[in-house]
Tab-separated table of C-alpha atoms in Angstrom:
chain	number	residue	atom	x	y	z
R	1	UNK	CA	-5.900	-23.080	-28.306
R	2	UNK	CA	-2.425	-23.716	-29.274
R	3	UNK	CA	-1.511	-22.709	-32.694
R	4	UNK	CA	0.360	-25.352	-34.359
R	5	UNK	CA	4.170	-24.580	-36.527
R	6	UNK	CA	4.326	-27.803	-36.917
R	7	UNK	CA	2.617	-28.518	-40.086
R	8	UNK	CA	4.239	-28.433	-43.248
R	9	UNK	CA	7.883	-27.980	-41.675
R	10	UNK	CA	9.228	-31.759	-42.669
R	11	UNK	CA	12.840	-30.441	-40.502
R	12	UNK	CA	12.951	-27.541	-38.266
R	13	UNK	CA	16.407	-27.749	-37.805
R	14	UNK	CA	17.245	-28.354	-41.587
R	15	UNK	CA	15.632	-25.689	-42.419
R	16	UNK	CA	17.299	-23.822	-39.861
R	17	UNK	CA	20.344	-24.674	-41.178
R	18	UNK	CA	19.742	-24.295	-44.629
R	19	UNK	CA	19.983	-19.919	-44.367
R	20	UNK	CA	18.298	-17.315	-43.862
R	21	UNK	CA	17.129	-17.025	-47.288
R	22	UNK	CA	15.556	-20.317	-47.715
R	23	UNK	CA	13.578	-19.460	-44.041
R	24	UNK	CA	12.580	-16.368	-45.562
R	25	UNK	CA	10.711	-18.309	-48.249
R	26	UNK	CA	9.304	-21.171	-46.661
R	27	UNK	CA	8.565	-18.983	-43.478
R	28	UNK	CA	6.887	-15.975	-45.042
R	29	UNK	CA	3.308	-16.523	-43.611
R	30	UNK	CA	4.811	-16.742	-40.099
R	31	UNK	CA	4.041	-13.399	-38.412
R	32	UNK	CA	2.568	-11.136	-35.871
R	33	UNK	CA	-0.410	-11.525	-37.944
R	34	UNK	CA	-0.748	-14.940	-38.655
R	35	UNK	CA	-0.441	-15.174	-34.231
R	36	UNK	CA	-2.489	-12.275	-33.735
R	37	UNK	CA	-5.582	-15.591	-34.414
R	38	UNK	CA	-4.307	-17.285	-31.283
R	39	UNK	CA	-3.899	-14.216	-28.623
R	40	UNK	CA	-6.248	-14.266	-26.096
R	41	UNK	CA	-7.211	-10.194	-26.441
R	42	UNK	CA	-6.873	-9.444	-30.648
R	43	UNK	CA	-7.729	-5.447	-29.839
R	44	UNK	CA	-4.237	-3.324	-30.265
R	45	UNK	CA	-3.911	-0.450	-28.321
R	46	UNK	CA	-4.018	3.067	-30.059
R	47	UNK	CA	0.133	3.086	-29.163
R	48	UNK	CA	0.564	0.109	-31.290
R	49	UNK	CA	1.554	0.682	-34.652
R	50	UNK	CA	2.275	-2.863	-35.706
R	51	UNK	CA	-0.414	-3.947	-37.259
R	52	UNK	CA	-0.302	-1.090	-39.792
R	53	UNK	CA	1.988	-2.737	-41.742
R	54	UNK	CA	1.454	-6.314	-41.027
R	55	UNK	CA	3.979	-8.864	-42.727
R	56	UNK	CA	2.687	-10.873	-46.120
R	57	UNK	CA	-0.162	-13.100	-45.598
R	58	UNK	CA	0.990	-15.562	-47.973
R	59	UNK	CA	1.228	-19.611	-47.171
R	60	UNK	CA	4.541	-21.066	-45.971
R	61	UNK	CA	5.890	-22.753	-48.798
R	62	UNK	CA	7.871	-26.392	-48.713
R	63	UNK	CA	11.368	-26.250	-49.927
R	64	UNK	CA	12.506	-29.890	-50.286
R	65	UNK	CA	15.394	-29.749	-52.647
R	66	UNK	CA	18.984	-30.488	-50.861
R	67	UNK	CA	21.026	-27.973	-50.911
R	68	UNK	CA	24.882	-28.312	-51.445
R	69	UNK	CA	25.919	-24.855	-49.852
R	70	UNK	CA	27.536	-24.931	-46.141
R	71	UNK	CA	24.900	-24.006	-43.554
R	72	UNK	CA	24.721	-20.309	-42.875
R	73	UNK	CA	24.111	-19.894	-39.062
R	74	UNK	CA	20.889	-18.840	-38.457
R	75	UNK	CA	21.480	-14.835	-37.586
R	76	UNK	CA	23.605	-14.605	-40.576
R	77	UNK	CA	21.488	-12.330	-43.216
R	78	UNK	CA	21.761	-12.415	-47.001
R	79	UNK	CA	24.032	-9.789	-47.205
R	80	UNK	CA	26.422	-12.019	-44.681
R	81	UNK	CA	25.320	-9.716	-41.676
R	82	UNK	CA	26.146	-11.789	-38.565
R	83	UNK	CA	23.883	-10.576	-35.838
R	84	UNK	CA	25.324	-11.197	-32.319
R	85	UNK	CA	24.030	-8.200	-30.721
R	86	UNK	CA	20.207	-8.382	-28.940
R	87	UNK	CA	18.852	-5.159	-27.410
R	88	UNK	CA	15.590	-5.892	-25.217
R	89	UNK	CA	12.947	-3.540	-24.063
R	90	UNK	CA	11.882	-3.857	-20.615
R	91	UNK	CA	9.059	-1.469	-20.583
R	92	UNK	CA	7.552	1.183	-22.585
R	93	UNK	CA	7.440	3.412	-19.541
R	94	UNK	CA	9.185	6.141	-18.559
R	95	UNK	CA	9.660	8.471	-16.236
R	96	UNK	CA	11.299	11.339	-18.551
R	97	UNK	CA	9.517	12.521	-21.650
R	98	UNK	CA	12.167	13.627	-23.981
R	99	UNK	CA	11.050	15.667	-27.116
R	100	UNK	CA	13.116	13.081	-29.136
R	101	UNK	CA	11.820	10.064	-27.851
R	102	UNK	CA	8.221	10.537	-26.902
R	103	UNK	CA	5.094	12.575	-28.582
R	104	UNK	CA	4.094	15.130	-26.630
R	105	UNK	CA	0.334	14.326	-26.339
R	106	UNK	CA	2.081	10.854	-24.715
R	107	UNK	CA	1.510	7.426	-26.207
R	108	UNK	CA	-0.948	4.877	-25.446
R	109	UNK	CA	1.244	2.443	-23.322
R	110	UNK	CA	0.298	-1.798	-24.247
R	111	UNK	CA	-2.098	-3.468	-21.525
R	112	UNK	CA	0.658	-5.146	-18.906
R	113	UNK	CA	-0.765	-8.419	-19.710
R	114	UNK	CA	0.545	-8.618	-23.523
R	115	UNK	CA	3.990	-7.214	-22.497
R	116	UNK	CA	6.650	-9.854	-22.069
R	117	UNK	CA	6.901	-11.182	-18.566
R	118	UNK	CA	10.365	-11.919	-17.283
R	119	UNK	CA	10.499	-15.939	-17.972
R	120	UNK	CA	9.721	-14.910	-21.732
R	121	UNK	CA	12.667	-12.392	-22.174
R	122	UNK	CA	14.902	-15.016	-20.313
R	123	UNK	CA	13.396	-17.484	-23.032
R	124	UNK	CA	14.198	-15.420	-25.990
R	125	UNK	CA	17.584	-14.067	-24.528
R	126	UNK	CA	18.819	-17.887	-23.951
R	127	UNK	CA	17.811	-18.476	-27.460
R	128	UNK	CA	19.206	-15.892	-29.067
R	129	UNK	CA	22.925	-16.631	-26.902
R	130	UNK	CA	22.349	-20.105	-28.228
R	131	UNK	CA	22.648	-18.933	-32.142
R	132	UNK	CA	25.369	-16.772	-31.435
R	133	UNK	CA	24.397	-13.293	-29.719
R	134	UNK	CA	27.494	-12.385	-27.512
R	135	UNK	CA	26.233	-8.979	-26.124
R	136	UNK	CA	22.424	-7.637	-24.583
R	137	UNK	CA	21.599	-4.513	-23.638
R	138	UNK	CA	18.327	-3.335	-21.903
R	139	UNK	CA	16.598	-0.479	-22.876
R	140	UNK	CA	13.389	1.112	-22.583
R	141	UNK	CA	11.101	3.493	-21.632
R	142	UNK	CA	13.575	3.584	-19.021
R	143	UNK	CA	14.574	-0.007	-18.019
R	144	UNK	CA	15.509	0.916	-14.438
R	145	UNK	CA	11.953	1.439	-13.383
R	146	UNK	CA	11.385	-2.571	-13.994
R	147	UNK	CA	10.897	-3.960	-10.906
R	148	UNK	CA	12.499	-6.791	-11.533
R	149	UNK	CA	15.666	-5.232	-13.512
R	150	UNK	CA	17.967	-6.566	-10.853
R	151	UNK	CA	17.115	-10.418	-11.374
R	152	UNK	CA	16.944	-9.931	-14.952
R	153	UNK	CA	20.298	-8.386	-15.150
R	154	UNK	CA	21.603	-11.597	-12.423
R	155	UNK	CA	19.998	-13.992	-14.755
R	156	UNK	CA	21.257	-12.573	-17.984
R	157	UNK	CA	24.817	-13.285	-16.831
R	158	UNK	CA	24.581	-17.029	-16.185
R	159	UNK	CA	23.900	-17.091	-20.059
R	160	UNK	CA	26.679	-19.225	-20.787
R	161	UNK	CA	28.293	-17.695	-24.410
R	162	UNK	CA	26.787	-14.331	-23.278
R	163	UNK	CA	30.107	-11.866	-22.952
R	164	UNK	CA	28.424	-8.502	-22.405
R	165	UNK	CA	25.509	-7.466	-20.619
R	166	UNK	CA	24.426	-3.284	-20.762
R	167	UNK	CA	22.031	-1.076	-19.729
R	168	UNK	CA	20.964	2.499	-21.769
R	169	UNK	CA	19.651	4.774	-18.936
R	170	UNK	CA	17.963	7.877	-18.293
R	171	UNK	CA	20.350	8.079	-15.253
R	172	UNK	CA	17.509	9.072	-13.247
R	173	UNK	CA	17.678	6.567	-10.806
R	174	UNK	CA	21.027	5.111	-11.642
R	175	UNK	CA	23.036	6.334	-8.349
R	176	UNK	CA	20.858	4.388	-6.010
R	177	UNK	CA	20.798	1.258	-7.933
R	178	UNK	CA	24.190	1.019	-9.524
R	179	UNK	CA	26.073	-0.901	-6.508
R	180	UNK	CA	23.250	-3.914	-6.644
R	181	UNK	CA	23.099	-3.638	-10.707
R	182	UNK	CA	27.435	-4.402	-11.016
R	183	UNK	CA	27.134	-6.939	-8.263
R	184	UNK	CA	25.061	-8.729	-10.133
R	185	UNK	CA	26.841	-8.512	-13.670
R	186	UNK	CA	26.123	-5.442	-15.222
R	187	UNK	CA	29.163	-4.656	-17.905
R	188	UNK	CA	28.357	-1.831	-19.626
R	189	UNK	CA	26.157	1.445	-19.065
R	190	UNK	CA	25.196	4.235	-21.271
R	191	UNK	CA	23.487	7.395	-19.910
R	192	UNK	CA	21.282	9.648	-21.782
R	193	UNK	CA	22.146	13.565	-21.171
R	194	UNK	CA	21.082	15.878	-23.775
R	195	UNK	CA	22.006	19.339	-22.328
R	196	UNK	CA	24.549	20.576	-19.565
R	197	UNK	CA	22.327	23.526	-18.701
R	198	UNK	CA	19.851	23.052	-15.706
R	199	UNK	CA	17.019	25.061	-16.815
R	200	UNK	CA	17.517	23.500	-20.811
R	201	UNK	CA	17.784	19.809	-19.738
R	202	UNK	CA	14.305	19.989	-18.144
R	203	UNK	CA	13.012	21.859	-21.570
R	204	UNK	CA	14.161	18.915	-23.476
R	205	UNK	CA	13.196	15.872	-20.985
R	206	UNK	CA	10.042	17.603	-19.556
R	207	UNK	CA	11.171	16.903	-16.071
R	208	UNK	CA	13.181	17.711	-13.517
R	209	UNK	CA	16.335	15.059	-12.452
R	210	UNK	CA	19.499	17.023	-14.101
R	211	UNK	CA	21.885	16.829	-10.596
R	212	UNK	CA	20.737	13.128	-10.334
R	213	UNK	CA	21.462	12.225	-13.827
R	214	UNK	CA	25.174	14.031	-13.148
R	215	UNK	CA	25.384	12.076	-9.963
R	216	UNK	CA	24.616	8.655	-11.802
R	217	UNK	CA	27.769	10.154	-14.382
R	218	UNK	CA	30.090	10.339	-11.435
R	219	UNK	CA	28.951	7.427	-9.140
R	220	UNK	CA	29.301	5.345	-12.585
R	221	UNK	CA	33.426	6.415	-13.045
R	222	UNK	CA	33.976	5.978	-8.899
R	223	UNK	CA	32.737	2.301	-9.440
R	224	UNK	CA	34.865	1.617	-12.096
R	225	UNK	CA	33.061	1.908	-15.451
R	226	UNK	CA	35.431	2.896	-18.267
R	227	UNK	CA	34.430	4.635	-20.412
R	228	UNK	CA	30.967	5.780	-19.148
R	229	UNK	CA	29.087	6.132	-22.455
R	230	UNK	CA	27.041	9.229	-22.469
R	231	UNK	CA	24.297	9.695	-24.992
R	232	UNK	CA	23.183	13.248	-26.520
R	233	UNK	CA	20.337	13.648	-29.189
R	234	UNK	CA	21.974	17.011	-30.988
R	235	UNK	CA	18.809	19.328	-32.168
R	236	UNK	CA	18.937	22.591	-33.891
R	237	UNK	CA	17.867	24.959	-31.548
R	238	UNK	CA	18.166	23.155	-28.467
R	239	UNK	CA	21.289	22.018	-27.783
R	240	UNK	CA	23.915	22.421	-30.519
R	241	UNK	CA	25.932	25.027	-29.369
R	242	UNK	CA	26.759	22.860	-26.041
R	243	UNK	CA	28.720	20.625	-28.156
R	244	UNK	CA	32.169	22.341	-26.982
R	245	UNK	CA	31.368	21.584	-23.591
R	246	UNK	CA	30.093	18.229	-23.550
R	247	UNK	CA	33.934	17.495	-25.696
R	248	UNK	CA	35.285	19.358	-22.487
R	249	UNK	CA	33.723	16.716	-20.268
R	250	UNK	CA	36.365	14.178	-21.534
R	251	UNK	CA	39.580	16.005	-20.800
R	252	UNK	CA	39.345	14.825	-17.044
R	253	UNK	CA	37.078	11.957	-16.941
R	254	UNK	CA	36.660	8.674	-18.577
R	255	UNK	CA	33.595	9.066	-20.631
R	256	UNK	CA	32.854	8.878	-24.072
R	257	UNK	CA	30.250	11.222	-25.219
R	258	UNK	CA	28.283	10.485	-28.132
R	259	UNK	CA	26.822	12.802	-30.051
R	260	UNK	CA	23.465	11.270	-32.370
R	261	UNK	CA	21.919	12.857	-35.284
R	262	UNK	CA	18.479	13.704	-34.711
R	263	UNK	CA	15.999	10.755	-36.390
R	264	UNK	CA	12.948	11.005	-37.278
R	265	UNK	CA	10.283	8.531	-35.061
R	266	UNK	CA	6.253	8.871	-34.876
R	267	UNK	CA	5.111	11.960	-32.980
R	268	UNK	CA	8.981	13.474	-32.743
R	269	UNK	CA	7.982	16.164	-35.245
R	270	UNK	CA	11.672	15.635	-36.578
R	271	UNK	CA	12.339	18.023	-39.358
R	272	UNK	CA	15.432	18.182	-41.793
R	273	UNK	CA	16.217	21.503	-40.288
R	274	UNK	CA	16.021	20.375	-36.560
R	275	UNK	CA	19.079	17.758	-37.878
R	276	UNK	CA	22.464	18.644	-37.188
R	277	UNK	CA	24.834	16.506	-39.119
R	278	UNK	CA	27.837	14.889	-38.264
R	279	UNK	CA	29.899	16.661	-40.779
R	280	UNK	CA	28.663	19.930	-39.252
R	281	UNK	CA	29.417	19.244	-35.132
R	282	UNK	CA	33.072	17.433	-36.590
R	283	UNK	CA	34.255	20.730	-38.291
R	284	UNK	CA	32.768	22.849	-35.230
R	285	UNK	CA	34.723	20.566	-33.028
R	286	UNK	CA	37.663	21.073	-34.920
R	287	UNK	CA	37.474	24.504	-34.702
R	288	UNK	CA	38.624	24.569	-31.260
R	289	UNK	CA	40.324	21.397	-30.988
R	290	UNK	CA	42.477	20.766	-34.606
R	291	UNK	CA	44.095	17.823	-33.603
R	292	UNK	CA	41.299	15.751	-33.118
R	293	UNK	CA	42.137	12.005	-33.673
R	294	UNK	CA	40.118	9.240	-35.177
R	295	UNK	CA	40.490	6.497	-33.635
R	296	UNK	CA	40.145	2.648	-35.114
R	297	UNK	CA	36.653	1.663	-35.584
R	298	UNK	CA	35.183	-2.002	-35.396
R	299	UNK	CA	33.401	-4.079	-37.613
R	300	UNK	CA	30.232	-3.207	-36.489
R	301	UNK	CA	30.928	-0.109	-34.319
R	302	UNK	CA	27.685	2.864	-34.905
R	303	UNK	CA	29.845	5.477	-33.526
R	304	UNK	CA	32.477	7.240	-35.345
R	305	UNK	CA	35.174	7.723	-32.407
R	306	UNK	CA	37.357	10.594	-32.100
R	307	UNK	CA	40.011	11.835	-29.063
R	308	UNK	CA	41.334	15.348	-28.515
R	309	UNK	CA	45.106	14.374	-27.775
R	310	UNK	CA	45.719	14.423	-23.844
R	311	UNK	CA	42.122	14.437	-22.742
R	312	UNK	CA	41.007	10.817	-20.760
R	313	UNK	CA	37.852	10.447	-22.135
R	314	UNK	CA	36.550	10.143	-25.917
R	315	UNK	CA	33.739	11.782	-28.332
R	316	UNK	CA	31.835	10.022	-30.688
R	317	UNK	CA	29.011	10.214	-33.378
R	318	UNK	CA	25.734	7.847	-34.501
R	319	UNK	CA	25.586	9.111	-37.934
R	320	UNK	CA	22.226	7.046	-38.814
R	321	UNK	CA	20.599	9.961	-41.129
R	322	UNK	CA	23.816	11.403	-42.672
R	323	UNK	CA	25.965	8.347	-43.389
R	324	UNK	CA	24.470	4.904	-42.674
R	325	UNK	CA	25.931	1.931	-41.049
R	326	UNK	CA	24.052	-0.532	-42.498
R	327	UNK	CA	26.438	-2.436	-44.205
R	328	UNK	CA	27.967	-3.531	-40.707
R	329	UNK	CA	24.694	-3.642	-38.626
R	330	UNK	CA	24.705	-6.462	-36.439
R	331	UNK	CA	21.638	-5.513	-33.655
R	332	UNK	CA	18.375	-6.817	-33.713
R	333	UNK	CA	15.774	-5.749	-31.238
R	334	UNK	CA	13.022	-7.207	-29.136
R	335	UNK	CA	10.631	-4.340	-27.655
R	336	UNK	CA	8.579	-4.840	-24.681
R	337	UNK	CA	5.515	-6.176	-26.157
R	338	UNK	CA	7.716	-8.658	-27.366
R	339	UNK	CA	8.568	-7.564	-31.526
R	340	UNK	CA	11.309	-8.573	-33.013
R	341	UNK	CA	12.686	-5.642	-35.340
R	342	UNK	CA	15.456	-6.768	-37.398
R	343	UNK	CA	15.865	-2.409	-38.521
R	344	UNK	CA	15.604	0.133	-36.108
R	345	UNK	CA	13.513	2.249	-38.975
R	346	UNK	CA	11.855	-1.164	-40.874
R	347	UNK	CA	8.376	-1.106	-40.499
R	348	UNK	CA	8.356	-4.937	-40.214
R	349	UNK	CA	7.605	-6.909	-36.740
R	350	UNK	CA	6.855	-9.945	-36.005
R	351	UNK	CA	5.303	-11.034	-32.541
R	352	UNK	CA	7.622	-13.562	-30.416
R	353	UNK	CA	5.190	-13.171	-27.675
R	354	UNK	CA	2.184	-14.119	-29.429
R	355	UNK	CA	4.270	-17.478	-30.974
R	356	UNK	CA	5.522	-17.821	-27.170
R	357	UNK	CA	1.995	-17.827	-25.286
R	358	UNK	CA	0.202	-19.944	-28.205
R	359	UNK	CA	2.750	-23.113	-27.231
R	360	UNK	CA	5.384	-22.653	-30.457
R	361	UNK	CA	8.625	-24.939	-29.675
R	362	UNK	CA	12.160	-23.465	-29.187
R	363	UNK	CA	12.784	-24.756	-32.966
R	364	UNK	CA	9.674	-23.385	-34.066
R	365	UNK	CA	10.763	-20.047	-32.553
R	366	UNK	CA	14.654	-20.042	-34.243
R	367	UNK	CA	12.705	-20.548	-37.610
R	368	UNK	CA	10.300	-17.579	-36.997
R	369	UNK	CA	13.724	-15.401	-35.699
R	370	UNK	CA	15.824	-16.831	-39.143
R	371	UNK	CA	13.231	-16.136	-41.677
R	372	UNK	CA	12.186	-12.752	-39.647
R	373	UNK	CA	16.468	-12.324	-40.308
R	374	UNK	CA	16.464	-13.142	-43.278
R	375	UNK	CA	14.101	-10.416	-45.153
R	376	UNK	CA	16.240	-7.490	-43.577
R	377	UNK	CA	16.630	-5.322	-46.186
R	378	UNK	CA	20.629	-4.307	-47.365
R	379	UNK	CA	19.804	-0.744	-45.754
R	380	UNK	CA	17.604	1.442	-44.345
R	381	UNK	CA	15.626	3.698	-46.481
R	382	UNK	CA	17.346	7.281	-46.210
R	383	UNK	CA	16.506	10.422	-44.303
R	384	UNK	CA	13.663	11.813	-45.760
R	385	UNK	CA	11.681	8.364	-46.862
R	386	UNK	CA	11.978	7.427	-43.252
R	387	UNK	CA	10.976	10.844	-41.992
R	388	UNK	CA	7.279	10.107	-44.143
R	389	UNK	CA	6.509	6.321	-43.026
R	390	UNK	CA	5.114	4.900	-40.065
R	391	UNK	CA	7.500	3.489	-37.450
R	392	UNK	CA	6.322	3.285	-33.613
R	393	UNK	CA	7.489	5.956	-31.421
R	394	UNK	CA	10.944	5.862	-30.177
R	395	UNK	CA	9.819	4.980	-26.235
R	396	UNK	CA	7.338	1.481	-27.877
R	397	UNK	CA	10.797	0.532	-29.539
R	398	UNK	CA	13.348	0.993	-27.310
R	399	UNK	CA	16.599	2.869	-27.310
């Protein structure tokens, strides 16, 4: 049975236009939980951590008055945050099982049916473009094992508004399906690679696949990527004293390697000692290399970008635990049971899918997306409050 939006809205799109704030009051009652009534299968797998902290149950409340302030567009927060940056989850599998990312028991993986199929992430990507997001990047699990990745990827680009399409890869099987991933529009690729050491990387990840993440580095520079992102999780007694070679990497190729403070997910057993902090790999970095530049940030830029003089390539750091970007956050996500999280670390979801499959309008969507927008918090909660709540596993949200 169709679930009906409808009722009580007297103008989608004036609402929609109205902010973020007023959606966020008149659109409170709209969540995964208020949907979860018209899915066909109501059981949540043991993986799925949603429904722990369900949104408020209250009644959407009428707001009539007219309002004399200029529209805010509708990914604009109340704290003037434009969002024009979607990342998507393709799947929650994945065929790595890095100590960062996944528990080590596993995870109990969401029945295929209530994932999103590909028309419904084409859906929500075309209305996202539509309010204003300019860049999407697929993640996972590892988004390359998609069967479909290709077409998505093909389809993505004929988003007219979209500027940027990415990919954030394991690298595992990157080599093989780089030439038919470009061709058909892939922009930008980041490659996870948390240890230069044979015999360490396969400690971290679980699994074997060092050489062919390597070979997916260099087959990614021959084709003309610049700069090849490359992602390392930094952990205290795994991998921080490589940090002086993964800088060397840059002196003769075009990457930028990116070094991320170690946060704190469900079954990660995270630890404020296992966290190495920016501050502490920037002054070891600078023991050997002085000169280190810091280059010009953008608004909304996570890393903190740095160059030795001379060397091609560039370092950076994701500083989420030590010193926040929230202020400039402009990413939402969508993970592959179809969630939007509006913070990385917020507790808070609210089910597309379930709004999708029970017959809600585009317009009924945007004002689920702009109230969902609109209660994102000014900032995350801090290092150790977000080390002692519930948040899914890194591999359910996706990178």
């Amino acid at each position: 049975m169709a679930f009906n939006l409808s009722r009580g809205f007297f103008d989608v799109r004036q609402s929609l236009r109205r902010g973020p704030k007023l959606l966020a009051e008149s659109v409170r009652g709209v969540t995964r939980e208020t949907f979860a009534s018209a899915s066909h299968n109501k059981k949540v797998p043991s993986g799925d951590s949603t429904l722990a902290y369900p949104e408020s149950n209250a009644s959407a409340k009428i707001q009539e008055e007219p309002s004399d302030a200029p529209p805010a567009p509708l990914l604009t927060d109340n704290f003037g945050r434009r969002h024009n940056y979607l990342r998507i989850s393709l799947t929650e599998k994945c065929n790595f099982r890095c100590r960062y990312c996944m528990p080590e028991e596993g995870v109990s993986l969401t029945p295929r049916g209530r994932l999103l199929a590909t028309g419904e992430i084409l859906t929500l990507a075309r209305l996202f473009v539509r309010e204003g997001v300019d860049k999407i990047r697929l993640t996972g699990g590892e988004p390359l094992i998609r069967p479909d990745v290709l077409d998505i990827v093909a389809q993505l680009r004929k988003l007219e508004g979209l500027k940027t399409v990415a990919v954030t890869t394991n690298g595992l099987n990157l080599a093989r399906l780089l030439p038919p991933l470009k061709e058909a529009g892939l922009d930008l690729i980041n490659i996870s690679l948390d240890s230069l050491v044979p015999a360490k990387f396969e400690f971290i990840v679980r699994r074997k696949g060092f050489h062919k993440v390597m070979e997916s580095i260099d087959r990614a520079i021959e084709m003309g990527y610049d700069p090849v992102k490359v992602n390392c999780v930094v952990m205290r007694g795994f991998n921080e004293d490589e940090l002086l070679d993964f800088v060397a990497l840059t002196e003769k190729k075009p990457l930028e390697v990116r070094f991320i403070e170690y946060m704190p997910f469900d079954g990660n057993k995270w630890n404020f000692q296992k966290m190495v902090s920016y501050r502490e790999m920037l002054d070891g970095i600078r023991q050997r290399w002085p000169d280190l530049e810091k280059l010009p940030a953008g608004k909304s830029d996570t890393a903190k970008t740095f160059k030795v003089p001379g060397f091609r390539g560039r370092l950076g750091f994701i500083t989420s635990m030590s010193e926040h970007f929230c202020g400039s956050c402009n990413r939402l996500r969508v993970t592959a049971d179809g969630n939007l999280k509006v913070c990385l670390f917020g507790r808070s979801e609210v089910s597309l899918r379930d709004a999708l499959r029970s017959g809600a309008s585009e317009e009924q969507l945007l004002q689920i997306i702009g109230a969902a927008v609109g209660r994102k918090k000014r900032r995350h909660a801090g290092m150790l409050n977000i080390s002692q709540s519930k948040n899914r596993p890194m591999i359910l949200i996706g990178g």
